[in-house]
Coordinates of C-alpha atoms and ligand atoms in Angstrom, one line a residue:
M1 CA -13.6 -13.6 7.0
V2 CA -10.4 -15.8 7.0
N3 CA -9.2 -17.7 10.1
Y4 CA -5.8 -19.0 10.3
A5 CA -5.1 -22.1 12.6
I6 CA -1.8 -22.0 14.3
A7 CA -0.2 -24.8 16.0
V8 CA 1.7 -23.4 19.0
L9 CA 4.7 -25.5 20.6
P10 CA 6.1 -23.4 23.6
G11 CA 9.0 -26.0 24.5
D12 CA 11.1 -25.8 27.1
G13 CA 13.2 -23.3 29.2
I14 CA 12.4 -19.7 28.1
G15 CA 10.3 -20.9 25.2
P16 CA 6.8 -20.7 27.0
D17 CA 7.7 -17.3 28.4
V18 CA 8.6 -15.7 25.0
V19 CA 5.8 -17.5 23.2
A20 CA 3.3 -15.8 25.7
E21 CA 4.5 -12.5 24.6
G22 CA 4.4 -13.4 20.9
L23 CA 0.8 -14.5 21.3
K24 CA 0.0 -11.4 23.1
V25 CA 1.3 -9.3 20.2
L26 CA -0.5 -11.8 17.9
R27 CA -3.8 -11.0 19.5
A28 CA -3.1 -7.1 19.7
V29 CA -2.6 -7.0 15.9
E30 CA -5.6 -9.3 15.2
A31 CA -7.7 -6.6 16.8
K32 CA -6.5 -4.1 14.2
L33 CA -6.9 -6.5 11.1
N34 CA -9.9 -6.4 8.9
G35 CA -11.4 -9.9 8.1
V36 CA -8.6 -11.8 9.5
T37 CA -8.7 -14.1 12.7
F38 CA -6.3 -16.6 14.3
S39 CA -7.0 -19.7 16.3
T40 CA -4.2 -21.4 18.2
V41 CA -3.9 -25.0 19.5
E42 CA -1.0 -25.8 21.8
F43 CA 1.2 -29.0 21.8
A44 CA 3.6 -30.3 24.3
V45 CA 6.9 -31.3 22.7
G46 CA 10.5 -31.1 24.0
A47 CA 12.6 -32.2 26.8
G48 CA 9.6 -31.5 29.2
E49 CA 7.5 -33.8 27.2
Y50 CA 10.2 -36.6 27.1
L51 CA 10.2 -36.4 30.9
R52 CA 6.3 -36.9 31.0
S53 CA 5.9 -39.4 28.3
G54 CA 9.3 -41.0 27.3
D55 CA 9.4 -39.2 23.8
P56 CA 10.2 -35.5 23.2
L57 CA 8.1 -35.6 20.1
P58 CA 5.3 -38.4 20.1
E59 CA 4.2 -39.6 16.9
A60 CA 0.5 -38.9 17.7
T61 CA 1.5 -35.3 18.7
F62 CA 3.4 -34.8 15.4
A63 CA 0.4 -35.9 13.3
E64 CA -1.8 -33.5 14.9
I65 CA 0.9 -30.7 14.4
A66 CA 1.3 -31.6 10.9
K67 CA -2.5 -30.8 10.1
H68 CA -1.5 -27.2 10.7
T69 CA 0.6 -25.5 8.0
T70 CA 1.6 -22.5 10.3
I71 CA 3.5 -23.4 13.4
L72 CA 4.8 -21.0 16.2
L73 CA 7.5 -22.6 18.3
G74 CA 9.5 -21.3 21.5
A75 CA 12.5 -23.4 22.1
M76 CA 13.4 -27.0 22.8
G77 CA 16.0 -29.1 24.4
L78 CA 17.7 -28.7 27.9
P79 CA 21.3 -29.6 28.4
S80 CA 20.4 -32.0 31.5
I81 CA 18.1 -34.0 29.6
R82 CA 19.9 -36.2 27.1
W83 CA 19.8 -39.3 25.2
A84 CA 21.8 -42.3 26.5
D85 CA 24.6 -41.4 23.9
G86 CA 25.1 -37.9 25.3
R87 CA 23.2 -36.0 22.6
E88 CA 20.7 -33.4 23.3
M89 CA 17.0 -33.9 22.2
A90 CA 16.2 -31.6 19.3
P91 CA 12.6 -32.3 18.4
Q92 CA 12.7 -28.8 16.6
I93 CA 15.3 -30.1 14.1
D94 CA 13.2 -33.4 13.7
I95 CA 10.2 -31.2 12.8
R96 CA 12.2 -29.3 10.4
E97 CA 13.4 -32.6 8.7
K98 CA 9.9 -34.4 8.9
L99 CA 8.1 -31.4 7.2
G100 CA 10.8 -30.8 4.7
L101 CA 11.5 -27.1 5.9
Y102 CA 14.5 -26.5 3.7
C103 CA 14.6 -22.7 3.9
G104 CA 15.9 -21.3 7.1
L105 CA 15.2 -17.7 6.8
R106 CA 16.9 -15.6 9.4
P107 CA 16.5 -11.8 9.0
I108 CA 18.9 -9.6 10.7
V109 CA 17.7 -6.1 11.4
L110 CA 19.3 -3.4 13.6
Y111 CA 16.6 -1.5 15.2
H112 CA 18.6 1.1 17.0
P113 CA 22.3 2.0 16.3
D114 CA 23.1 1.8 20.1
D115 CA 22.3 -1.9 19.9
S116 CA 25.3 -2.8 17.6
P117 CA 28.6 -3.9 19.2
I118 CA 30.2 -2.3 16.0
K119 CA 30.6 1.5 16.3
G120 CA 28.8 4.0 13.7
K121 CA 26.6 1.1 12.1
T122 CA 23.0 2.3 11.3
A123 CA 21.7 0.2 8.6
I124 CA 22.1 -3.3 9.0
D125 CA 19.4 -5.2 7.4
F126 CA 20.1 -8.5 5.6
A127 CA 18.5 -12.1 5.6
L128 CA 20.7 -15.2 6.0
V129 CA 19.1 -18.2 4.1
R130 CA 20.3 -21.7 5.7
E131 CA 19.5 -24.9 4.0
S132 CA 17.9 -26.7 6.9
T133 CA 17.6 -30.5 5.9
E134 CA 20.9 -31.7 4.8
G135 CA 24.5 -30.3 4.8
L136 CA 26.6 -31.1 7.7
F137 CA 23.6 -32.2 10.0
V138 CA 23.0 -35.0 7.7
S139 CA 24.6 -37.6 10.1
R140 CA 23.4 -36.2 13.3
L141 CA 21.3 -39.2 14.1
E142 CA 23.9 -42.0 13.2
P143 CA 25.1 -44.2 15.9
Y144 CA 28.7 -43.6 17.2
S145 CA 30.7 -44.6 20.2
L146 CA 32.9 -42.4 22.4
E147 CA 35.4 -45.3 22.9
A148 CA 36.0 -45.5 18.8
D149 CA 39.2 -44.6 17.2
A150 CA 37.4 -42.2 15.0
V151 CA 34.0 -40.7 14.4
T152 CA 33.1 -39.1 11.1
D153 CA 30.4 -36.6 10.1
R154 CA 29.4 -36.3 6.5
L155 CA 28.4 -33.1 4.6
R156 CA 25.7 -33.9 2.0
I157 CA 24.6 -31.5 -0.6
T158 CA 21.9 -32.9 -3.1
R159 CA 21.0 -31.2 -6.4
A160 CA 17.4 -30.9 -5.5
G161 CA 18.2 -29.8 -1.9
A162 CA 20.6 -27.1 -3.3
E163 CA 18.5 -25.8 -5.9
R164 CA 15.4 -25.1 -3.9
V165 CA 17.1 -23.3 -1.3
I166 CA 19.4 -21.3 -3.7
R167 CA 16.0 -20.3 -5.5
S168 CA 14.3 -19.2 -2.4
A169 CA 17.3 -16.9 -1.7
F170 CA 17.0 -15.4 -5.2
Q171 CA 13.1 -14.8 -4.9
L172 CA 13.6 -13.2 -1.7
A173 CA 16.3 -10.8 -3.0
A174 CA 14.0 -10.0 -5.9
G175 CA 11.9 -8.3 -3.4
R176 CA 14.6 -6.7 -1.6
R177 CA 17.9 -5.0 -2.6
K178 CA 18.6 -7.6 -5.4
K179 CA 21.9 -9.0 -4.2
V180 CA 22.7 -12.7 -3.2
T181 CA 25.8 -13.5 -1.7
L182 CA 26.8 -17.3 -1.6
V183 CA 28.7 -18.5 1.4
D184 CA 30.7 -21.7 1.1
K185 CA 34.1 -23.4 1.3
A186 CA 34.4 -24.2 -2.4
N187 CA 38.2 -24.0 -2.4
V188 CA 38.5 -27.1 0.1
L189 CA 35.4 -29.2 0.2
P190 CA 34.1 -31.1 -2.8
S191 CA 30.4 -30.7 -1.7
M192 CA 30.9 -27.0 -1.6
A193 CA 32.3 -26.8 -5.1
Y194 CA 29.3 -28.7 -6.2
F195 CA 27.1 -26.3 -4.2
R196 CA 28.8 -23.2 -5.9
S197 CA 28.3 -24.9 -9.4
I198 CA 24.6 -25.2 -8.7
F199 CA 24.4 -21.6 -7.3
D200 CA 26.1 -20.4 -10.6
Q201 CA 23.6 -22.2 -12.9
I202 CA 20.5 -20.8 -10.8
A203 CA 22.1 -17.3 -10.9
R204 CA 21.8 -17.4 -14.7
E205 CA 18.0 -17.6 -14.3
Y206 CA 18.0 -14.1 -12.3
P207 CA 20.2 -11.9 -14.4
E208 CA 18.5 -8.7 -12.6
I209 CA 20.0 -10.0 -9.3
A210 CA 23.8 -9.1 -8.4
T211 CA 25.8 -12.0 -7.1
E212 CA 28.7 -12.5 -4.7
R213 CA 30.5 -15.4 -3.6
V214 CA 32.6 -15.6 -0.5
Y215 CA 34.3 -18.4 1.7
V216 CA 32.6 -18.9 5.1
D217 CA 35.7 -17.8 6.9
A218 CA 35.9 -14.5 5.0
C219 CA 32.2 -14.3 5.6
A220 CA 32.6 -14.1 9.4
L221 CA 35.1 -11.3 8.7
Y222 CA 33.0 -9.3 6.4
L223 CA 29.9 -9.6 8.5
V224 CA 31.8 -7.8 11.3
Q225 CA 33.5 -5.3 8.8
R226 CA 30.8 -4.5 6.4
P227 CA 27.5 -5.9 7.5
E228 CA 25.5 -3.1 5.6
S229 CA 26.8 -4.6 2.3
F230 CA 24.7 -7.7 2.5
D231 CA 21.2 -8.2 1.2
V232 CA 20.4 -12.0 1.1
L233 CA 23.0 -14.6 2.0
V234 CA 22.7 -18.3 1.2
T235 CA 24.7 -21.3 2.7
E236 CA 24.6 -25.0 4.0
N237 CA 23.2 -26.1 7.2
M238 CA 26.2 -26.0 9.6
F239 CA 27.6 -22.6 8.2
G240 CA 24.2 -21.0 8.5
D241 CA 23.8 -22.2 12.1
I242 CA 27.2 -20.6 13.2
L243 CA 26.8 -17.4 11.1
S244 CA 23.2 -16.9 12.3
D245 CA 24.4 -16.5 15.9
L246 CA 27.2 -14.3 14.6
A247 CA 24.8 -12.1 12.6
A248 CA 22.5 -12.0 15.7
A249 CA 25.2 -10.3 17.8
L250 CA 25.5 -7.7 15.3
V251 CA 22.1 -6.3 16.2
G252 CA 21.8 -6.8 19.9
G253 CA 22.1 -10.6 20.4
M254 CA 19.9 -13.8 20.3
G255 CA 16.9 -12.0 21.8
M256 CA 16.6 -9.9 18.6
A257 CA 16.9 -12.8 15.9
P258 CA 13.4 -14.2 14.5
S259 CA 13.6 -17.0 12.3
A260 CA 11.3 -18.9 9.8
D261 CA 11.8 -22.6 8.5
I262 CA 9.9 -22.8 5.3
G263 CA 8.9 -25.7 3.2
A264 CA 6.5 -26.6 0.4
S265 CA 3.6 -26.8 2.6
H266 CA 4.4 -25.9 6.1
A267 CA 6.4 -23.3 7.9
V268 CA 7.7 -23.1 11.6
F269 CA 8.4 -19.7 13.2
Q270 CA 10.5 -19.5 16.0
P271 CA 13.2 -17.3 17.6
S272 CA 16.8 -18.2 16.5
H273 CA 17.7 -18.8 20.1
G274 CA 17.6 -22.1 22.0
S275 CA 15.9 -22.6 25.6
A276 CA 18.6 -20.6 27.3
P277 CA 18.6 -22.6 30.6
D278 CA 20.8 -20.1 32.4
I279 CA 18.0 -17.5 32.5
A280 CA 14.8 -19.8 32.4
G281 CA 12.2 -19.1 35.1
K282 CA 13.8 -15.7 35.9
G283 CA 11.2 -13.7 33.7
I284 CA 13.9 -11.8 31.9
A285 CA 14.2 -13.3 28.6
N286 CA 13.9 -11.0 25.6
P287 CA 10.7 -11.9 23.7
V288 CA 11.4 -9.5 20.8
A289 CA 12.8 -12.5 18.5
T290 CA 9.8 -14.3 19.1
I291 CA 7.5 -11.2 18.3
L292 CA 9.5 -10.6 15.1
S293 CA 8.9 -14.3 14.3
V294 CA 5.2 -13.6 14.6
A295 CA 5.6 -10.9 12.0
L296 CA 7.5 -13.4 9.6
L297 CA 4.5 -15.7 10.2
M298 CA 2.0 -12.9 9.1
D299 CA 4.2 -12.2 6.1
W300 CA 4.3 -16.0 5.0
L301 CA 0.3 -16.0 5.2
E302 CA 0.5 -13.8 2.3
H303 CA -2.8 -12.2 2.9
P304 CA -2.7 -8.3 2.4
E305 CA -4.2 -7.8 6.0
T306 CA -1.5 -10.1 7.6
R307 CA 1.1 -8.4 5.9
R308 CA 0.0 -5.0 7.3
G309 CA 0.1 -6.7 10.6
A310 CA 3.6 -7.8 9.9
S311 CA 4.6 -4.1 9.1
M312 CA 2.7 -3.0 12.3
I313 CA 4.8 -5.4 14.5
R314 CA 8.1 -4.4 13.0
Q315 CA 7.0 -0.5 13.3
A316 CA 6.1 -1.2 16.9
V317 CA 9.4 -2.7 17.7
R318 CA 11.1 0.3 16.1
T319 CA 9.0 2.7 18.5
V320 CA 9.8 0.9 21.4
F321 CA 13.4 0.6 20.6
S322 CA 13.8 4.4 19.9
D323 CA 13.7 4.9 23.7
P324 CA 17.1 3.6 25.0
S325 CA 15.6 2.6 28.3
S326 CA 13.2 0.1 26.7
R327 CA 15.4 -2.7 26.8
T328 CA 15.6 -6.4 28.6
A329 CA 18.7 -7.5 30.7
D330 CA 20.5 -9.1 27.7
M331 CA 20.7 -5.7 26.1
G332 CA 21.6 -3.8 29.2
G333 CA 18.3 -2.8 30.4
Q334 CA 15.7 -3.7 33.0
L335 CA 12.5 -4.6 31.4
T336 CA 11.1 -8.1 32.1
T337 CA 9.8 -10.4 29.6
T338 CA 6.3 -9.3 30.1
A339 CA 7.1 -5.6 30.3
M340 CA 8.7 -5.8 26.9
G341 CA 5.8 -7.5 25.4
D342 CA 3.4 -4.9 27.0
R343 CA 5.5 -2.1 25.5
V344 CA 5.2 -3.7 21.9
V345 CA 1.5 -4.0 22.5
A346 CA 1.0 -0.5 23.5
A347 CA 3.1 0.6 20.4
I348 CA 0.7 -1.4 18.2
Ligands
ATP1 P1 20.7 -23.9 20.8 O1 21.8 -24.8 20.6 O2 19.3 -24.7 21.2 O3 20.5 -22.8 19.8 P2 22.3 -22.5 22.8 O4 22.7 -23.4 23.9 O5 23.2 -22.3 21.6 O6 21.0 -23.2 22.1 P3 20.9 -20.4 23.6 O7 19.9 -21.1 24.4 O8 20.4 -19.7 22.4 O9 22.1 -21.1 23.4 O10 21.6 -19.2 24.5 C1 22.8 -18.6 24.4 C2 23.1 -17.5 25.2 O11 22.2 -16.3 24.7 C3 22.6 -17.7 26.6 O12 23.5 -17.2 27.5 C4 21.3 -17.3 26.9 O13 20.8 -16.8 28.1 C5 21.3 -16.1 25.7 N1 19.8 -15.7 25.2 C6 19.3 -16.6 24.3 N2 18.0 -16.2 23.9 C7 17.9 -15.0 24.7 C8 16.9 -14.3 25.1 N3 15.6 -14.5 24.3 N4 16.9 -13.3 25.9 C9 17.9 -13.1 26.6 N5 19.1 -13.7 26.6 C10 19.1 -14.9 25.6

């Protein structure tokens, strides 16, 4: 018998609602697996925790969380609760940086053709790999003044940071359709020309993988025109942040986009969306992104039984989505958050 301990961070806004459904699905799958169990411990992190204790990610809480290699997170931050300089609290990004979770994996899969805003698309299935510890986010915590004459952000690419995320993309593609697309702005930015040269070097280590290089602006166009042509895309932090929202739109919206932030020892699994304050407390958030993040978690554990559990979850989502009336409000349906979770559990 193997037990996997999972730290659960429900967070703010719709985070607790969608995490509850993710855990419901986790338990339903656990009941079907042989020799595998899960134990969960909840931690309070986020804007709510800031209001309670004055710190959205208390050091002692982080130390406890870090004892778990597997972390399930809902969503964090609320626009109404900010630091004095106006920035929103983002403990989920702090966790990513503190644990060195450099590989931001965002799989984009269309479960039913009716859910794409692009007509005639049936086979959208790609994975965006976003570098998550440097890039254009590197100066995010630096002090600045709204009264200054200029404020500058930096885009930092390190050789080690680029190599590890690009290698992750190639390794992922090796188990998929064997193609990696580099997304950059190498025609304008020196840091991106550097990123491309590192990509070219690593590509030589994987002769069986086809490569493509596109500028980020063209990539936005191609994602809409030919999303089926992509297998794995790799890019820097901010480009990945923007493109992953565009990519989510191709398959039904933020409620359908799971993510995993993976490092050398830890990984955080969470929906790609934020705390969605506009719908918080209404019970209508789509929990599927979180449920699919639980599938990513089970893949990452790399046990044959948890891998079987991951396939079970994806198949259950496919079954639920084959019925056009099984949709939450964001996708034009009427199911509540819990009703959607119940349908996935029933399909399992
Ligand atoms: P962040 O910057 O933390 O990613 P955000 O402010 O960009 O967050 P989200 O919280 O992701 O934005 O919300 C963007 C829009 O998508 C909102 O209108 C929100 O209601 C909607 N949305 C996000 N997640 C879901 C969901 N799970 N179900 C339904 N609608 C959602």
